[in-house]
Amino acid sequence: MKRFRFTVVSALLPLVACALVFVPSCAREQQASSPKPKVIVIGFDGMDPRLCKRLMDAGQLPNLDRMRQAGGFKPLGTTIPPQSPVAWASFITGANPGVHGIFDFIHRDPTKQCAPYYAAAETTEGEGGWEVGEHKIPLTFWPFNHEPPKTLLRRGGTPFWDYLDNAGVPVWIYDIPANYPPSPSKHGHVHCLAGMGVPDLLGGYGTYQFFSEDTLVSKSEGGGLRTPLVFSGDRATIRLVGPENTVLQHPTATHVELEVFRHPTDAAARIDWQGRTVVLNEGEWSDWQRVEFEMEMPQFLPNRSVPGICRFYLQEVRPNFRLYVTPINIDPTDPAGQKISEPKDFVTEIAEELGPFPTAGFQEDHKALSNRVFDDAEYKRQADYVLTERLSLHDFAFDRYDDGLLFFYFSSTDVQAHMFWWDSDEKHPVRSAEDAKKYNQVIIDLYRQMDGVVGEIVDRYGDDATILVMSDHGFCNFRRQFNVNTWLRENGYVKPDDCRSLINPARRPLVDWRQTRAYGFGLNGLYINLQGREKFGIVAEADRDTLLDEISDKLLAVRDPVDGQPVVATVYRSDEVYSGPLASTAPDLIIGYHRGYRASWSTTLGNVSKSVLSDNKSAWSADHCIAAEQVPGVIFSNKPIRKLDPSLIDVAPTILESLGVAPPSSMEGRSLFSSDAEASAKY
Amino acid sequence: MERLNTILIGIADAVLWCRDAVVSLAVMVGHALDAIAEPVLSPLVAFVNPILTSIVDGVFAALAPLPVWCGLTLFSVLAGLLSLGVFRLCSNQVAISRALDDIKANLLALKLYKDELRVTFRCQYRIAGAIARLQWHMFRPVAVMLLPMLPLLGQLGVRYQWRPLHPGEQTQIDMIVDESAEGQGLGGLQVTLEADPAVTVETPAVPGDGKLVWRIHADRTGRHVLKFHVGDAIVEKELVVSDGFARVSPTRAKTDWTTQLLQPVEPALPETGSVRSIHIDYPSVDSWVYGSDYWIVHLFVVSMLVALVFRPIFGVRF
């Protein structure tokens, strides 16, 4: 019997081997005979159609110009307001913001009157826990069922790739904004790495840490922590601030101690921590380094470790030792419970191939430049590193891609433009005319580099793939800033008359909500203090329309006292421009500024400054949060674009149609490759 | 709830105390054994290492035309056969067979009398006893087997755990100096890395905490010798730069039999010098079949398979 079984198994083994060898090869041959459709979408955040046109005319963007010559170029209508999370959410859902519910970078919770939160994601506090001494441990299992803190994606609507997922089309998405935490894939055909919106380990959108001998007191400075550093001989100890230990009843920040050794004579230093060492000469950056923050647990439980990655930049050794540490990113090799990709281990697969790479949504550290931790050249170098890393990810993405959809996002065209764009002879906020010109050239060089990237893709795939190159909005100089809340105060809508802030207790007197009829919040939003919606609302629903019309008219009449230029181009009423289930959560008015103007830095978080209009004095010298009509995005394709007036919401239906999936009726856009007449006949 | 909390915390604390006591005891015993073994084992390991390295080098040179995993597989097969031989010679096969038969018989009894609670408990008790006896009888052959296995692990580790630097790659070199030298201040101890065309020294040695760290850049392929001038003495350290498979020696340290066993390529540093160890941070080998840490899995799996297949030939049971 045993011998018989052995004989049968021996006979079957070659058959099984043949099956293993031949079946896949037959399947491959079958696949080869019927090529599957390919759609490649390259998202260049903030790529501007005017600059593209100018450079194409000058022959500086030959690859994009090839597409233009073939009828594949048009400005792309953006969202109201033209902000990245709003625009990319509309791209994702193929619908207006009333459907996805993202109207600004920052929203406010009216039930708490004016509590701010990031519009695209929200972290909820945990509920319950086992209290042991100083700790409160969530026991998530039955019968306790405590709720740990969670981060939730607040974007509404259905992402277009869900329809591809249902149809079995493979989808590869890299660094897409407004999709953190990434939406789940029901059928497992979607691979997505989240981009803009992914926080750093401190929970913010990029907090660098800067240590220097000339810093006298520790301080938090909009996007960074500045800490004094004191040497004893040539040795100093610094504390790298990490995430909060949420298991404590009163959470406090965790730390990692770093020993810094300065060379006694040379311009070099060494940083030691957790058994690791980095040696740097002055002016050098380290590679990505792993740091582990220990979350102290009750004594009878092992401590929990939260890993992160960061880079060190030794700016100066003497006379003033300066060390910059990048925001601590979630470690892609071990995201420690954070879901930053779909499926969860996709990010780890990438890291196994590429090594550690930055995961935070905002990677170019513009805040370090704005806060004068970096000079222009240092910022450019850091931004170049980001681009190099993005290009490695790009190569990885294309090496893996066979068919279906591939979306790849570049942030450099946006973040570098914010800091270096200046396309006029007017005085730059912080640079000399010569430097402004020099750094504006950085943007032109960047566009040329991106043109090369597009050229490689076109050469590789030719007509075998539908290639779309798009941006969410354009760009313009940011010269003057408008403080909405100051203007509202001066016009009697915000009270008291000496009010200095809506929410910041450090700036008193605070607003009196019982007398305030309207307030500005976010980059373009203006809200009525409405009864029944706002916690302390005073404006009756019946008076709302009159008040909105009155404010709109007054805003349109605002003139810059310096040159008499109109400041506001359009004021959009949200009940007129948005429709959908979440439209009611939008600001009541969206302010569309003229080119050159934008909401002031202080008004976005509800502060009230002295003057209504002031010069922008920040290195952040260009922007796009103005009237949507004035900063359209751009669309290029290797196929002729036949739609007359394409907009962002048309891209998703175009992708679906190109991959053989019918766009759902909930999508408001139409395919870019159908003429308007064809589209109306079809739909 | 508060009372329950107090009780639970009390129990947890008691468990922690026991754990700490066991760990402390184990450390003390370990140190004592180490102190006894050191004078005997250090010279022995120092004697065996160069011979073994030459033999293993010879074998790998012969296997050079074959894929990298072949050498590992060959040594894994040898390790499996060696284990069987050791088992054959050093184990009490009669006692092991009896323990295995007891386990088998009681498992059968468990199956047949699963409704009889008393029989079930008795069988479980007997199985536990047989397993304990089996473990006891396994101890001697396993202990004997460790003697050839540890040097073999060291030899395979320097080939499969780390890879040579590729030309153009950067790495760091750490030199740890004795506490006496550290006490004098490292500034007083003149340490320089002699210029070598094989590498570019990118940073000066940054001292601190009893350690000096350089960053170097590999330029030329080959097996190079870096020379460190430490006061009046010269200390040498091997550096391997290659695009292919080669053995490396990440650490050269003063006599310490365990380090010598796992870093068998270079002789120990002189006892009288100020340098305690020099370490080159070689990259890990990247392979799921034979790369860093996976090579141990490969070794274990292949040697176990060989042992299982050849068990009847050697007439061994385990």
PDB file of C-alpha atoms in Angstrom, chain A residues 16-247:
ATOM      1  CA  VAL A  16       2.291  19.054 -11.097  1.00  0.00           C
ATOM      2  CA  ALA A  17       5.667  20.498 -12.085  1.00  0.00           C
ATOM      3  CA  CYS A  18       4.549  20.747 -15.715  1.00  0.00           C
ATOM      4  CA  ALA A  19       1.367  22.472 -14.638  1.00  0.00           C
ATOM      5  CA  LEU A  20       3.314  24.930 -12.524  1.00  0.00           C
ATOM      6  CA  VAL A  21       5.654  25.736 -15.398  1.00  0.00           C
ATOM      7  CA  PHE A  22       3.247  25.759 -18.327  1.00  0.00           C
ATOM      8  CA  VAL A  23       0.003  27.158 -16.982  1.00  0.00           C
ATOM      9  CA  PRO A  24       1.438  30.568 -16.017  1.00  0.00           C
ATOM     10  CA  SER A  25       3.340  30.808 -19.302  1.00  0.00           C
ATOM     11  CA  CYS A  26       0.147  30.001 -21.241  1.00  0.00           C
ATOM     12  CA  ALA A  27      -1.664  32.640 -19.225  1.00  0.00           C
ATOM     13  CA  ARG A  28       1.099  35.110 -20.013  1.00  0.00           C
ATOM     14  CA  GLU A  29       0.842  34.364 -23.700  1.00  0.00           C
ATOM     15  CA  GLN A  30      -2.902  34.893 -23.539  1.00  0.00           C
ATOM     16  CA  GLN A  31      -2.359  38.203 -21.777  1.00  0.00           C
ATOM     17  CA  ALA A  32       0.174  39.258 -24.373  1.00  0.00           C
ATOM     18  CA  SER A  33      -2.277  38.663 -27.175  1.00  0.00           C
ATOM     19  CA  SER A  34      -4.849  41.070 -25.691  1.00  0.00           C
ATOM     20  CA  PRO A  35      -3.049  44.029 -24.114  1.00  0.00           C
ATOM     21  CA  LYS A  36      -4.879  45.550 -21.195  1.00  0.00           C
ATOM     22  CA  PRO A  37      -5.526  49.299 -21.191  1.00  0.00           C
ATOM     23  CA  LYS A  38      -3.068  51.547 -19.439  1.00  0.00           C
ATOM     24  CA  VAL A  39      -3.702  54.996 -18.021  1.00  0.00           C
ATOM     25  CA  ILE A  40      -0.865  57.002 -16.518  1.00  0.00           C
ATOM     26  CA  VAL A  41      -1.648  60.195 -14.629  1.00  0.00           C
ATOM     27  CA  ILE A  42       1.159  62.456 -13.462  1.00  0.00           C
ATOM     28  CA  GLY A  43      -0.006  65.051 -10.958  1.00  0.00           C
ATOM     29  CA  PHE A  44       2.181  68.127 -10.754  1.00  0.00           C
ATOM     30  CA  ASP A  45       0.810  70.123  -7.863  1.00  0.00           C
ATOM     31  CA  GLY A  46       0.510  73.778  -8.783  1.00  0.00           C
ATOM     32  CA  MET A  47       1.847  73.538 -12.351  1.00  0.00           C
ATOM     33  CA  ASP A  48       0.817  76.789 -13.963  1.00  0.00           C
ATOM     34  CA  PRO A  49      -0.618  76.947 -17.507  1.00  0.00           C
ATOM     35  CA  ARG A  50       0.690  80.463 -18.209  1.00  0.00           C
ATOM     36  CA  LEU A  51       4.244  79.522 -17.340  1.00  0.00           C
ATOM     37  CA  CYS A  52       3.919  76.245 -19.246  1.00  0.00           C
ATOM     38  CA  LYS A  53       2.721  78.108 -22.316  1.00  0.00           C
ATOM     39  CA  ARG A  54       5.495  80.668 -22.070  1.00  0.00           C
ATOM     40  CA  LEU A  55       8.151  77.987 -21.704  1.00  0.00           C
ATOM     41  CA  MET A  56       6.664  75.842 -24.471  1.00  0.00           C
ATOM     42  CA  ASP A  57       6.650  78.860 -26.772  1.00  0.00           C
ATOM     43  CA  ALA A  58      10.301  79.396 -25.915  1.00  0.00           C
ATOM     44  CA  GLY A  59      11.042  75.755 -26.721  1.00  0.00           C
ATOM     45  CA  GLN A  60      12.010  74.922 -23.171  1.00  0.00           C
ATOM     46  CA  LEU A  61       9.435  72.180 -22.591  1.00  0.00           C
ATOM     47  CA  PRO A  62       9.780  70.083 -25.745  1.00  0.00           C
ATOM     48  CA  ASN A  63       7.967  67.013 -24.433  1.00  0.00           C
ATOM     49  CA  LEU A  64       4.926  68.861 -23.158  1.00  0.00           C
ATOM     50  CA  ASP A  65       4.961  70.898 -26.347  1.00  0.00           C
ATOM     51  CA  ARG A  66       4.715  67.661 -28.356  1.00  0.00           C
ATOM     52  CA  MET A  67       1.456  66.981 -26.543  1.00  0.00           C
ATOM     53  CA  ARG A  68       0.281  70.530 -27.170  1.00  0.00           C
ATOM     54  CA  GLN A  69       1.008  70.172 -30.893  1.00  0.00           C
ATOM     55  CA  ALA A  70      -1.141  67.056 -30.915  1.00  0.00           C
ATOM     56  CA  GLY A  71      -4.068  68.927 -29.361  1.00  0.00           C
ATOM     57  CA  GLY A  72      -3.443  67.614 -25.876  1.00  0.00           C
ATOM     58  CA  PHE A  73      -3.101  70.819 -23.869  1.00  0.00           C
ATOM     59  CA  LYS A  74      -5.605  73.053 -22.100  1.00  0.00           C
ATOM     60  CA  PRO A  75      -5.912  75.034 -18.897  1.00  0.00           C
ATOM     61  CA  LEU A  76      -7.803  72.937 -16.371  1.00  0.00           C
ATOM     62  CA  GLY A  77     -10.590  74.585 -14.399  1.00  0.00           C
ATOM     63  CA  THR A  78      -9.874  74.288 -10.696  1.00  0.00           C
ATOM     64  CA  THR A  79     -12.110  74.201  -7.643  1.00  0.00           C
ATOM     65  CA  ILE A  80     -13.545  76.986  -5.555  1.00  0.00           C
ATOM     66  CA  PRO A  81     -11.363  77.711  -3.676  1.00  0.00           C
ATOM     67  CA  PRO A  82      -8.228  76.599  -5.555  1.00  0.00           C
ATOM     68  CA  GLN A  83      -6.566  74.921  -2.593  1.00  0.00           C
ATOM     69  CA  SER A  84      -4.790  71.599  -2.928  1.00  0.00           C
ATOM     70  CA  PRO A  85      -6.883  69.427  -0.553  1.00  0.00           C
ATOM     71  CA  VAL A  86     -10.093  70.811  -2.081  1.00  0.00           C
ATOM     72  CA  ALA A  87      -8.892  70.398  -5.647  1.00  0.00           C
ATOM     73  CA  TRP A  88      -7.402  66.911  -5.248  1.00  0.00           C
ATOM     74  CA  ALA A  89     -10.537  65.748  -3.408  1.00  0.00           C
ATOM     75  CA  SER A  90     -12.577  66.918  -6.406  1.00  0.00           C
ATOM     76  CA  PHE A  91     -10.176  65.091  -8.722  1.00  0.00           C
ATOM     77  CA  ILE A  92     -10.607  61.948  -6.590  1.00  0.00           C
ATOM     78  CA  THR A  93     -14.408  62.050  -6.515  1.00  0.00           C
ATOM     79  CA  GLY A  94     -15.077  63.702  -9.867  1.00  0.00           C
ATOM     80  CA  ALA A  95     -17.418  66.031  -8.012  1.00  0.00           C
ATOM     81  CA  ASN A  96     -17.672  69.503  -6.507  1.00  0.00           C
ATOM     82  CA  PRO A  97     -16.670  70.136  -2.871  1.00  0.00           C
ATOM     83  CA  GLY A  98     -20.302  69.840  -1.762  1.00  0.00           C
ATOM     84  CA  VAL A  99     -19.901  66.093  -2.356  1.00  0.00           C
ATOM     85  CA  HIS A 100     -16.559  65.457  -0.676  1.00  0.00           C
ATOM     86  CA  GLY A 101     -16.932  68.072   2.063  1.00  0.00           C
ATOM     87  CA  ILE A 102     -13.437  69.616   1.876  1.00  0.00           C
ATOM     88  CA  PHE A 103     -13.703  73.371   1.435  1.00  0.00           C
ATOM     89  CA  ASP A 104     -10.404  74.601   2.841  1.00  0.00           C
ATOM     90  CA  PHE A 105      -7.210  73.357   4.472  1.00  0.00           C
ATOM     91  CA  ILE A 106      -8.803  74.195   7.803  1.00  0.00           C
ATOM     92  CA  HIS A 107     -12.385  73.763   8.913  1.00  0.00           C
ATOM     93  CA  ARG A 108     -14.050  74.810  12.136  1.00  0.00           C
ATOM     94  CA  ASP A 109     -16.438  72.841  14.318  1.00  0.00           C
ATOM     95  CA  PRO A 110     -19.506  75.088  14.778  1.00  0.00           C
ATOM     96  CA  THR A 111     -20.793  73.000  17.690  1.00  0.00           C
ATOM     97  CA  LYS A 112     -17.725  74.232  19.578  1.00  0.00           C
ATOM     98  CA  GLN A 113     -18.232  77.637  17.927  1.00  0.00           C
ATOM     99  CA  CYS A 114     -14.894  77.811  16.147  1.00  0.00           C
ATOM    100  CA  ALA A 115     -12.648  74.842  17.016  1.00  0.00           C
ATOM    101  CA  PRO A 116     -10.232  74.324  14.102  1.00  0.00           C
ATOM    102  CA  TYR A 117      -9.283  70.979  12.530  1.00  0.00           C
ATOM    103  CA  TYR A 118      -7.531  69.766   9.388  1.00  0.00           C
ATOM    104  CA  ALA A 119     -10.280  69.400   6.816  1.00  0.00           C
ATOM    105  CA  ALA A 120      -9.225  66.120   5.225  1.00  0.00           C
ATOM    106  CA  ALA A 121      -8.597  64.043   8.360  1.00  0.00           C
ATOM    107  CA  GLU A 122      -9.429  64.117  12.014  1.00  0.00           C
ATOM    108  CA  THR A 123      -7.959  62.341  15.003  1.00  0.00           C
ATOM    109  CA  THR A 124     -10.543  61.321  17.546  1.00  0.00           C
ATOM    110  CA  GLU A 125      -9.728  60.906  21.208  1.00  0.00           C
ATOM    111  CA  GLY A 126      -9.859  57.448  22.721  1.00  0.00           C
ATOM    112  CA  GLU A 127     -12.658  56.394  25.019  1.00  0.00           C
ATOM    113  CA  GLY A 128     -12.227  54.374  28.176  1.00  0.00           C
ATOM    114  CA  GLY A 129      -9.170  52.607  29.493  1.00  0.00           C
ATOM    115  CA  TRP A 130      -7.791  50.661  32.415  1.00  0.00           C
ATOM    116  CA  GLU A 131      -6.454  53.182  34.902  1.00  0.00           C
ATOM    117  CA  VAL A 132      -3.232  51.959  36.488  1.00  0.00           C
ATOM    118  CA  GLY A 133      -1.321  54.613  38.393  1.00  0.00           C
ATOM    119  CA  GLU A 134      -0.423  57.332  35.901  1.00  0.00           C
ATOM    120  CA  HIS A 135      -1.471  55.201  32.956  1.00  0.00           C
ATOM    121  CA  LYS A 136      -4.721  54.575  31.191  1.00  0.00           C
ATOM    122  CA  ILE A 137      -4.454  51.510  28.985  1.00  0.00           C
ATOM    123  CA  PRO A 138      -7.171  50.922  26.409  1.00  0.00           C
ATOM    124  CA  LEU A 139      -8.318  47.305  26.519  1.00  0.00           C
ATOM    125  CA  THR A 140      -9.839  46.969  23.086  1.00  0.00           C
ATOM    126  CA  PHE A 141     -11.119  43.410  23.565  1.00  0.00           C
ATOM    127  CA  TRP A 142     -14.358  42.082  25.022  1.00  0.00           C
ATOM    128  CA  PRO A 143     -15.802  42.785  27.596  1.00  0.00           C
ATOM    129  CA  PHE A 144     -13.979  46.142  27.883  1.00  0.00           C
ATOM    130  CA  ASN A 145     -14.087  47.279  24.235  1.00  0.00           C
ATOM    131  CA  HIS A 146     -12.257  50.539  24.943  1.00  0.00           C
ATOM    132  CA  GLU A 147     -11.771  52.792  21.951  1.00  0.00           C
ATOM    133  CA  PRO A 148      -8.161  53.816  21.236  1.00  0.00           C
ATOM    134  CA  PRO A 149      -7.535  57.193  19.510  1.00  0.00           C
ATOM    135  CA  LYS A 150      -8.222  56.964  15.781  1.00  0.00           C
ATOM    136  CA  THR A 151      -7.458  58.998  12.705  1.00  0.00           C
ATOM    137  CA  LEU A 152     -10.360  59.208  10.303  1.00  0.00           C
ATOM    138  CA  LEU A 153     -10.480  60.279   6.676  1.00  0.00           C
ATOM    139  CA  ARG A 154     -13.016  63.076   6.488  1.00  0.00           C
ATOM    140  CA  ARG A 155     -13.243  63.210   2.722  1.00  0.00           C
ATOM    141  CA  GLY A 156     -16.727  62.250   1.622  1.00  0.00           C
ATOM    142  CA  GLY A 157     -17.830  60.871  -1.733  1.00  0.00           C
ATOM    143  CA  THR A 158     -16.571  57.782  -3.537  1.00  0.00           C
ATOM    144  CA  PRO A 159     -13.025  57.803  -4.906  1.00  0.00           C
ATOM    145  CA  PHE A 160     -12.960  56.970  -8.617  1.00  0.00           C
ATOM    146  CA  TRP A 161     -10.608  54.027  -8.045  1.00  0.00           C
ATOM    147  CA  ASP A 162     -13.340  52.202  -6.146  1.00  0.00           C
ATOM    148  CA  TYR A 163     -15.114  51.731  -9.492  1.00  0.00           C
ATOM    149  CA  LEU A 164     -11.881  50.378 -10.984  1.00  0.00           C
ATOM    150  CA  ASP A 165     -11.478  48.115  -7.967  1.00  0.00           C
ATOM    151  CA  ASN A 166     -14.992  46.744  -8.526  1.00  0.00           C
ATOM    152  CA  ALA A 167     -14.154  46.121 -12.180  1.00  0.00           C
ATOM    153  CA  GLY A 168     -10.927  44.286 -11.303  1.00  0.00           C
ATOM    154  CA  VAL A 169      -8.640  46.931 -12.823  1.00  0.00           C
ATOM    155  CA  PRO A 170      -5.282  47.245 -11.048  1.00  0.00           C
ATOM    156  CA  VAL A 171      -4.671  50.676  -9.544  1.00  0.00           C
ATOM    157  CA  TRP A 172      -1.331  52.054  -8.325  1.00  0.00           C
ATOM    158  CA  ILE A 173      -1.443  55.432  -6.614  1.00  0.00           C
ATOM    159  CA  TYR A 174       1.585  57.178  -5.159  1.00  0.00           C
ATOM    160  CA  ASP A 175       1.490  60.135  -2.771  1.00  0.00           C
ATOM    161  CA  ILE A 176      -2.019  61.263  -3.560  1.00  0.00           C
ATOM    162  CA  PRO A 177      -3.227  64.188  -1.426  1.00  0.00           C
ATOM    163  CA  ALA A 178      -6.513  64.190   0.515  1.00  0.00           C
ATOM    164  CA  ASN A 179      -6.522  60.436   1.053  1.00  0.00           C
ATOM    165  CA  TYR A 180      -5.117  59.935   4.539  1.00  0.00           C
ATOM    166  CA  PRO A 181      -5.759  57.461   6.058  1.00  0.00           C
ATOM    167  CA  PRO A 182      -6.068  55.743   2.683  1.00  0.00           C
ATOM    168  CA  SER A 183      -9.546  54.526   1.841  1.00  0.00           C
ATOM    169  CA  PRO A 184      -9.778  50.715   1.919  1.00  0.00           C
ATOM    170  CA  SER A 185      -9.815  48.615  -1.225  1.00  0.00           C
ATOM    171  CA  LYS A 186     -12.771  46.230  -1.232  1.00  0.00           C
ATOM    172  CA  HIS A 187     -11.411  43.797  -3.789  1.00  0.00           C
ATOM    173  CA  GLY A 188      -7.673  44.281  -3.275  1.00  0.00           C
ATOM    174  CA  HIS A 189      -6.903  45.754  -6.695  1.00  0.00           C
ATOM    175  CA  VAL A 190      -5.855  49.147  -5.302  1.00  0.00           C
ATOM    176  CA  HIS A 191      -2.363  49.941  -4.035  1.00  0.00           C
ATOM    177  CA  CYS A 192      -2.178  53.442  -2.633  1.00  0.00           C
ATOM    178  CA  LEU A 193       0.503  55.386  -0.803  1.00  0.00           C
ATOM    179  CA  ALA A 194      -1.000  58.394   0.983  1.00  0.00           C
ATOM    180  CA  GLY A 195       0.576  61.794   0.403  1.00  0.00           C
ATOM    181  CA  MET A 196      -0.423  65.280   1.530  1.00  0.00           C
ATOM    182  CA  GLY A 197      -2.230  64.923   4.846  1.00  0.00           C
ATOM    183  CA  VAL A 198       0.036  62.258   6.329  1.00  0.00           C
ATOM    184  CA  PRO A 199       1.327  63.723   9.595  1.00  0.00           C
ATOM    185  CA  ASP A 200       4.788  63.450  11.039  1.00  0.00           C
ATOM    186  CA  LEU A 201       5.355  61.541  14.266  1.00  0.00           C
ATOM    187  CA  LEU A 202       4.500  64.618  16.339  1.00  0.00           C
ATOM    188  CA  GLY A 203       1.039  64.602  14.778  1.00  0.00           C
ATOM    189  CA  GLY A 204       1.498  67.838  12.837  1.00  0.00           C
ATOM    190  CA  TYR A 205       2.256  68.464   9.185  1.00  0.00           C
ATOM    191  CA  GLY A 206       5.987  68.795   9.611  1.00  0.00           C
ATOM    192  CA  THR A 207       7.721  70.019  12.768  1.00  0.00           C
ATOM    193  CA  TYR A 208      11.455  70.411  12.384  1.00  0.00           C
ATOM    194  CA  GLN A 209      13.733  70.641  15.427  1.00  0.00           C
ATOM    195  CA  PHE A 210      16.566  73.100  15.502  1.00  0.00           C
ATOM    196  CA  PHE A 211      19.332  73.191  18.105  1.00  0.00           C
ATOM    197  CA  SER A 212      21.804  76.037  18.348  1.00  0.00           C
ATOM    198  CA  GLU A 213      24.130  77.682  20.800  1.00  0.00           C
ATOM    199  CA  ASP A 214      22.686  81.131  20.151  1.00  0.00           C
ATOM    200  CA  THR A 215      19.139  80.108  21.055  1.00  0.00           C
ATOM    201  CA  LEU A 216      18.444  81.355  24.547  1.00  0.00           C
ATOM    202  CA  VAL A 217      15.103  79.757  25.340  1.00  0.00           C
ATOM    203  CA  SER A 218      13.192  76.864  23.870  1.00  0.00           C
ATOM    204  CA  LYS A 219      10.298  77.939  21.738  1.00  0.00           C
ATOM    205  CA  SER A 220       7.803  76.601  19.284  1.00  0.00           C
ATOM    206  CA  GLU A 221       7.822  78.649  16.085  1.00  0.00           C
ATOM    207  CA  GLY A 222       5.079  77.828  13.550  1.00  0.00           C
ATOM    208  CA  GLY A 223       6.209  74.475  12.235  1.00  0.00           C
ATOM    209  CA  GLY A 224       9.369  74.069  14.265  1.00  0.00           C
ATOM    210  CA  LEU A 225      10.898  73.746  17.700  1.00  0.00           C
ATOM    211  CA  ARG A 226      13.949  75.893  18.486  1.00  0.00           C
ATOM    212  CA  THR A 227      16.031  74.650  21.413  1.00  0.00           C
ATOM    213  CA  PRO A 228      19.198  75.941  23.074  1.00  0.00           C
ATOM    214  CA  LEU A 229      22.269  73.745  22.975  1.00  0.00           C
ATOM    215  CA  VAL A 230      25.018  74.034  25.584  1.00  0.00           C
ATOM    216  CA  PHE A 231      28.406  72.371  25.225  1.00  0.00           C
ATOM    217  CA  SER A 232      30.394  71.071  28.145  1.00  0.00           C
ATOM    218  CA  GLY A 233      33.836  70.830  26.615  1.00  0.00           C
ATOM    219  CA  ASP A 234      33.010  69.480  23.200  1.00  0.00           C
ATOM    220  CA  ARG A 235      30.038  67.439  24.288  1.00  0.00           C
ATOM    221  CA  ALA A 236      26.385  68.421  24.454  1.00  0.00           C
ATOM    222  CA  THR A 237      23.193  66.503  25.081  1.00  0.00           C
ATOM    223  CA  ILE A 238      20.066  67.335  23.154  1.00  0.00           C
ATOM    224  CA  ARG A 239      16.572  65.960  23.497  1.00  0.00           C
ATOM    225  CA  LEU A 240      14.717  65.111  20.345  1.00  0.00           C
ATOM    226  CA  VAL A 241      11.019  65.546  20.975  1.00  0.00           C
ATOM    227  CA  GLY A 242       8.845  62.672  19.872  1.00  0.00           C
ATOM    228  CA  PRO A 243       5.170  61.756  19.890  1.00  0.00           C
ATOM    229  CA  GLU A 244       3.020  62.033  22.994  1.00  0.00           C
ATOM    230  CA  ASN A 245       2.697  59.005  25.208  1.00  0.00           C
ATOM    231  CA  THR A 246      -1.056  58.595  24.871  1.00  0.00           C
ATOM    232  CA  VAL A 247      -1.110  55.758  27.394  1.00  0.00           C
TER     233      VAL A 247
END
